[in-house]
PDB file of C-alpha atoms in Angstrom:
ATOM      1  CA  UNK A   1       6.919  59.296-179.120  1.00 71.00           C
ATOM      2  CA  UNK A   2       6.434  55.542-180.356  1.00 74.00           C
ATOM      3  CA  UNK A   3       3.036  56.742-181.502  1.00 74.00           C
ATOM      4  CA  UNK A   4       3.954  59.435-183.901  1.00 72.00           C
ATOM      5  CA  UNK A   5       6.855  56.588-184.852  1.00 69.00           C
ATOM      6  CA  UNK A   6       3.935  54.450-185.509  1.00 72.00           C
ATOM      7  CA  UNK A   7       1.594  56.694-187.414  1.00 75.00           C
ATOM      8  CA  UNK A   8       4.536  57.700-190.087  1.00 84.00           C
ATOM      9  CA  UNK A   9       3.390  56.942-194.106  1.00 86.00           C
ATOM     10  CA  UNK A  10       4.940  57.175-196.918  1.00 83.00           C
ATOM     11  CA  UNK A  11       3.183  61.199-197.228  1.00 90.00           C
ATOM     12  CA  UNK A  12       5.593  61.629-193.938  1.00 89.00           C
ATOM     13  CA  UNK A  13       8.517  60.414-196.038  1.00 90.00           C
ATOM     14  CA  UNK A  14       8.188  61.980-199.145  1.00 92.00           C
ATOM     15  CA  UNK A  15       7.403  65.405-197.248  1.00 93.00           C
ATOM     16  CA  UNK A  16      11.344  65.140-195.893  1.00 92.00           C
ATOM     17  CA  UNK A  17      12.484  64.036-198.563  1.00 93.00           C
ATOM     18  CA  UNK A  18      10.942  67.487-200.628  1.00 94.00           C
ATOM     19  CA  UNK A  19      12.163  69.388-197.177  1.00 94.00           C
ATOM     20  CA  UNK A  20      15.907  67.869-197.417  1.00 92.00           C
ATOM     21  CA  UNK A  21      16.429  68.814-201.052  1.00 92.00           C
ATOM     22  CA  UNK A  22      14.432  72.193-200.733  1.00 92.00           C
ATOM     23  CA  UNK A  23      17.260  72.831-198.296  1.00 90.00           C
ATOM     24  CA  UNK A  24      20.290  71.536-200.203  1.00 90.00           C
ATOM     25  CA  UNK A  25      19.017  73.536-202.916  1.00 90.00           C
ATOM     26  CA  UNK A  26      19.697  76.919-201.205  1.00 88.00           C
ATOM     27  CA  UNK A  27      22.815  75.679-199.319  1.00 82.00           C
ATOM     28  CA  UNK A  28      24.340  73.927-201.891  1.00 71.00           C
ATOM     29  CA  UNK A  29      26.787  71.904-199.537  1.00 73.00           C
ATOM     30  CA  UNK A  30      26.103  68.489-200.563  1.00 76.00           C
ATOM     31  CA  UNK A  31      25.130  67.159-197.640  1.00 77.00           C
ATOM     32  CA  UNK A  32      21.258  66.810-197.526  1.00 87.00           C
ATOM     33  CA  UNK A  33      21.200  65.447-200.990  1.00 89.00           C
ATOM     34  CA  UNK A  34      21.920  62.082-200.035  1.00 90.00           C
ATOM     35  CA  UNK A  35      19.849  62.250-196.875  1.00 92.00           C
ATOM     36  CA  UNK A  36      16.630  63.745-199.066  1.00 93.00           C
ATOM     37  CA  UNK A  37      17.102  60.939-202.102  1.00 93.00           C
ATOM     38  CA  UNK A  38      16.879  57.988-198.814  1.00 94.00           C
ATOM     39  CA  UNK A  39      13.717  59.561-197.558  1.00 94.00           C
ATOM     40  CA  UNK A  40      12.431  59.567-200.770  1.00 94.00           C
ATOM     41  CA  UNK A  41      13.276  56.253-201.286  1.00 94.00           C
ATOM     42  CA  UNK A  42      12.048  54.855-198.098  1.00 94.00           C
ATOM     43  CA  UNK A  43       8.456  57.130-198.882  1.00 94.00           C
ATOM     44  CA  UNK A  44       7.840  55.508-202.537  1.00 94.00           C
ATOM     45  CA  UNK A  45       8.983  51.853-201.066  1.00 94.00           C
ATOM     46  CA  UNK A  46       6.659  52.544-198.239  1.00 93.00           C
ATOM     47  CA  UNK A  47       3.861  53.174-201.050  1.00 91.00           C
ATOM     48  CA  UNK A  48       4.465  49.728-202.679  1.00 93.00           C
ATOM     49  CA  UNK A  49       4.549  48.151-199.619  1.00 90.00           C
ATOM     50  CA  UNK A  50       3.588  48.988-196.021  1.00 88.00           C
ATOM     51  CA  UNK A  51       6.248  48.253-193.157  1.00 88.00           C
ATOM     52  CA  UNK A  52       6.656  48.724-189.610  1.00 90.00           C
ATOM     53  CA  UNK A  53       8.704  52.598-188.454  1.00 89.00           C
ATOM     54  CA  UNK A  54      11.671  50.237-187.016  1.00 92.00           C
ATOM     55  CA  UNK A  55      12.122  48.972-190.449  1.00 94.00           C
ATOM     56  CA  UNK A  56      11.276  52.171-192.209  1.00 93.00           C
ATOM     57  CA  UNK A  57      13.996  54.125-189.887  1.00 93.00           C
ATOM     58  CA  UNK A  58      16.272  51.370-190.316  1.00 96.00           C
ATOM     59  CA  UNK A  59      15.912  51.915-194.117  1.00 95.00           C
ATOM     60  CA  UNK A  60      16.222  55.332-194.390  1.00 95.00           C
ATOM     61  CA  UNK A  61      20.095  55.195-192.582  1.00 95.00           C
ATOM     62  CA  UNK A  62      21.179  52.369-194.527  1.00 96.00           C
ATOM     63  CA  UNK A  63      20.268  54.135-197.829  1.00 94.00           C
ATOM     64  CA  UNK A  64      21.455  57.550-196.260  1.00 94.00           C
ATOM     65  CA  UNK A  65      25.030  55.725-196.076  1.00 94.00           C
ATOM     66  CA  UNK A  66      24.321  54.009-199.154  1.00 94.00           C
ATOM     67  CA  UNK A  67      23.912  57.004-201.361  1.00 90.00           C
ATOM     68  CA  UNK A  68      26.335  58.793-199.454  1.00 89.00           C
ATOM     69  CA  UNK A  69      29.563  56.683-199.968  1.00 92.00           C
ATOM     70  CA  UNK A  70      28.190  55.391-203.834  1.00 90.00           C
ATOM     71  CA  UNK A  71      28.471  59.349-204.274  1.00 88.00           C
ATOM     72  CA  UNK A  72      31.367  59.912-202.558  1.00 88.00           C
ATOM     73  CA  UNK A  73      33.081  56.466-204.429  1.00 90.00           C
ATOM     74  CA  UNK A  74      32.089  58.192-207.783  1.00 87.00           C
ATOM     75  CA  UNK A  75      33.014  61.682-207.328  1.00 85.00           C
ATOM     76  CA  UNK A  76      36.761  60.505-205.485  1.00 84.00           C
ATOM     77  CA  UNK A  77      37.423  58.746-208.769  1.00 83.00           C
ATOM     78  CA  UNK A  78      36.463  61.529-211.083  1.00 80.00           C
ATOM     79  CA  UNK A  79      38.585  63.464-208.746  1.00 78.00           C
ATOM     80  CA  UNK A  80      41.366  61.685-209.062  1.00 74.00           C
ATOM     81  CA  UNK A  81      41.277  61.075-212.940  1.00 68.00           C
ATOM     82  CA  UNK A  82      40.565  64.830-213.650  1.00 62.00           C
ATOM     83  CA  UNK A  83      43.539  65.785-211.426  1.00 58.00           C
ATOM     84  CA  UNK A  84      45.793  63.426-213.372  1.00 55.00           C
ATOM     85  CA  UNK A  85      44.728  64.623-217.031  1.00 54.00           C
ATOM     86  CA  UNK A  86      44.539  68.048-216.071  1.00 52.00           C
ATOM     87  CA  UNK A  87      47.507  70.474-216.019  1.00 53.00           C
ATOM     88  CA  UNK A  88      47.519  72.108-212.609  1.00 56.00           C
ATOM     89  CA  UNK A  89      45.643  75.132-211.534  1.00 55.00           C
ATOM     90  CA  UNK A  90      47.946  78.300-211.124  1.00 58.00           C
ATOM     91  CA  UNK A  91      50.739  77.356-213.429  1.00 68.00           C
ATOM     92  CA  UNK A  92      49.900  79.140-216.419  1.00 72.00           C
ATOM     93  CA  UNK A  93      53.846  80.274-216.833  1.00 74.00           C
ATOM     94  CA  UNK A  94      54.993  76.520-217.433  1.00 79.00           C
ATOM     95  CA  UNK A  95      52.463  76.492-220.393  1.00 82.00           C
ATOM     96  CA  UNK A  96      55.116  79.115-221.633  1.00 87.00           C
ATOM     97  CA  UNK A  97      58.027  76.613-221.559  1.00 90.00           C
ATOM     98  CA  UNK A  98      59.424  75.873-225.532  1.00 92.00           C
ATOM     99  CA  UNK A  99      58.135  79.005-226.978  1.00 92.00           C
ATOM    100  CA  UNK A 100      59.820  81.424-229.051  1.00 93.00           C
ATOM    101  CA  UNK A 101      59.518  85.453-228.582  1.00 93.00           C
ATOM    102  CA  UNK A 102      60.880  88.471-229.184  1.00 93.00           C
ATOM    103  CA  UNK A 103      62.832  90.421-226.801  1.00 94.00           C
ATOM    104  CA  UNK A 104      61.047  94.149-226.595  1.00 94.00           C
ATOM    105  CA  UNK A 105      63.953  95.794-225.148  1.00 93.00           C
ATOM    106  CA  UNK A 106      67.854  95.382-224.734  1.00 93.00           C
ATOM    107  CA  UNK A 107      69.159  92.999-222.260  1.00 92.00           C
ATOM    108  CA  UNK A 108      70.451  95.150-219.063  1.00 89.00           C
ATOM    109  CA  UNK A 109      71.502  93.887-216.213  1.00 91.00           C
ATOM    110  CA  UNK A 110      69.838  90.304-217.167  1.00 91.00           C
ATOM    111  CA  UNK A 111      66.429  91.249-217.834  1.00 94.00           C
ATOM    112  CA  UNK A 112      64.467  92.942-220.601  1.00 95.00           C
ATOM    113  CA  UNK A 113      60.570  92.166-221.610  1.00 95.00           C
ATOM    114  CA  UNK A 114      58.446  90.082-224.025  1.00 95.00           C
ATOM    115  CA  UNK A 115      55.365  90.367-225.184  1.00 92.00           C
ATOM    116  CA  UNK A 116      53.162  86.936-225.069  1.00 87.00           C
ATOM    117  CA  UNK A 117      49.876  86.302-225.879  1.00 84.00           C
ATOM    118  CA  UNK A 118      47.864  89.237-223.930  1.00 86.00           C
ATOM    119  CA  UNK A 119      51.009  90.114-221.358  1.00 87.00           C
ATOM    120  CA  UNK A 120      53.935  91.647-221.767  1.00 93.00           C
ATOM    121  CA  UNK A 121      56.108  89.256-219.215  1.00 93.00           C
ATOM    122  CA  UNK A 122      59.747  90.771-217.649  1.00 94.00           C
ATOM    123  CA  UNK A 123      62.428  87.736-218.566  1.00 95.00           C
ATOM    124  CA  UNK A 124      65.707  86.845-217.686  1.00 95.00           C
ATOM    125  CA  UNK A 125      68.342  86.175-220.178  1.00 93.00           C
ATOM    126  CA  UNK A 126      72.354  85.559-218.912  1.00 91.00           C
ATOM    127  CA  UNK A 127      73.392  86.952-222.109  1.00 88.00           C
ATOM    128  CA  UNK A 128      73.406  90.320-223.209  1.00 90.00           C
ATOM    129  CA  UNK A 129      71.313  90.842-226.438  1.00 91.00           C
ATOM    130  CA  UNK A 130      69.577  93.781-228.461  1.00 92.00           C
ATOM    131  CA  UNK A 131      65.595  94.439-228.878  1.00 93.00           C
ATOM    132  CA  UNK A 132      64.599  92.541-231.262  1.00 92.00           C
ATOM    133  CA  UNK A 133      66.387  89.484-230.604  1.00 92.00           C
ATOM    134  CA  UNK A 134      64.749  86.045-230.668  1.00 93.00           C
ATOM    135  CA  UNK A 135      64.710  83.899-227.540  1.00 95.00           C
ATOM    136  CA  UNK A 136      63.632  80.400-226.100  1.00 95.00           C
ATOM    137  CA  UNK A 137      61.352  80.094-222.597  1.00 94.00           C
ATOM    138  CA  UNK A 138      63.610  77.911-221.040  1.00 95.00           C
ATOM    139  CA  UNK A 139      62.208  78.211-216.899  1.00 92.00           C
ATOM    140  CA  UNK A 140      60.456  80.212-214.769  1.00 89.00           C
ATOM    141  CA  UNK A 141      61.017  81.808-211.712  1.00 87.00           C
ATOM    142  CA  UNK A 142      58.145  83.396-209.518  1.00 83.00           C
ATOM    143  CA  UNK A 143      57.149  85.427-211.912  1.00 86.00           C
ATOM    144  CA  UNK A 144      59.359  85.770-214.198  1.00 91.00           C
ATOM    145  CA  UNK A 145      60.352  84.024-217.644  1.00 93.00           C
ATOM    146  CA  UNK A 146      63.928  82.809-218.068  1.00 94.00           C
ATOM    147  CA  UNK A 147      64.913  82.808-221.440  1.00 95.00           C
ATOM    148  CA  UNK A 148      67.994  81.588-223.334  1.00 94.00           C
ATOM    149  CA  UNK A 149      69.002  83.164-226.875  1.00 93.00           C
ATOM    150  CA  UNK A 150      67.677  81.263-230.297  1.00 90.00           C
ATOM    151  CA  UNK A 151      71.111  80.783-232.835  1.00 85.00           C
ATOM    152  CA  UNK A 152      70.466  83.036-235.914  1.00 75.00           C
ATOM    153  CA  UNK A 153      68.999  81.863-239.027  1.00 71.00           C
ATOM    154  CA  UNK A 154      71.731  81.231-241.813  1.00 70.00           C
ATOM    155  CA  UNK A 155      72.425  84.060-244.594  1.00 58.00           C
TER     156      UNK A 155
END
């Protein structure tokens, strides 16, 4: 065992390296990538300049958790900034909130319709109006709009 440890080069190296990432490429889970880049590392240092394998393994596990948390550092803080400027996933019905519409129907027993954007959504309105009347997304529940009635225009 020591003497295939001894006869590694930087060929040996670079060859996993290839291997690692060849692999991450069709799995696609992230975790050779890190792996691959430190035995590529540790093959074009071992080019420059020619070490012993104890060195050259301890190289390759330092800059395996190198990489690895640097990467993992950088992508948990573009994680957390994108998750704080973004609006959340799923909750296209609060995007609604403010906007006036149109009831399509009468209000009876509470609820009528409204057509928005692509969708015609069912709301929920405590008064009783006519088609045709104009309303205010005030909530949502599930899914369903609730609307309250817009005053009339003067004249």
């Amino acid at each position: 065992m020591t003497a295939l440890l001894v006869s590694l080069t930087h060929w040996h190296w670079l060859g996993l390296g290839f291997v690692l990432l060849a692999i991450e490429v069709l799995g696609s889970v992230g975790f050779l990538l890190w792996t691959g880049i430190a035995a590529l590392e540790v093959g074009l240092l071992l080019l420059i300049w020619p070490f012993g394998w104890q060195l050259q393994l301890l190289l390759f596990a330092l800059q395996s958790l190198i990489t690895t948390w640097a990467w993992w550092r950088w992508q948990h803080a573009r994680d957390r900034s994108s998750r704080d400027a973004a609006a959340p996933i799923n909750e296209r019905m609060h995007s609604y909130l403010g906007r006036e519409l149109t009831l399509l129907d009468d209000v009876s027993q509470g609820m009528s319709r409204v057509h928005l954007d692509d969708t015609v959504w069912t709301v929920r309105c405590a008064s009783n109006l006519a088609a045709g009347s104009r309303v205010k997304v005030v909530g949502t529940d599930s899914h369903i709009l609730l609307v309250d009635p817009l005053p009339l225009p003067p004249g």
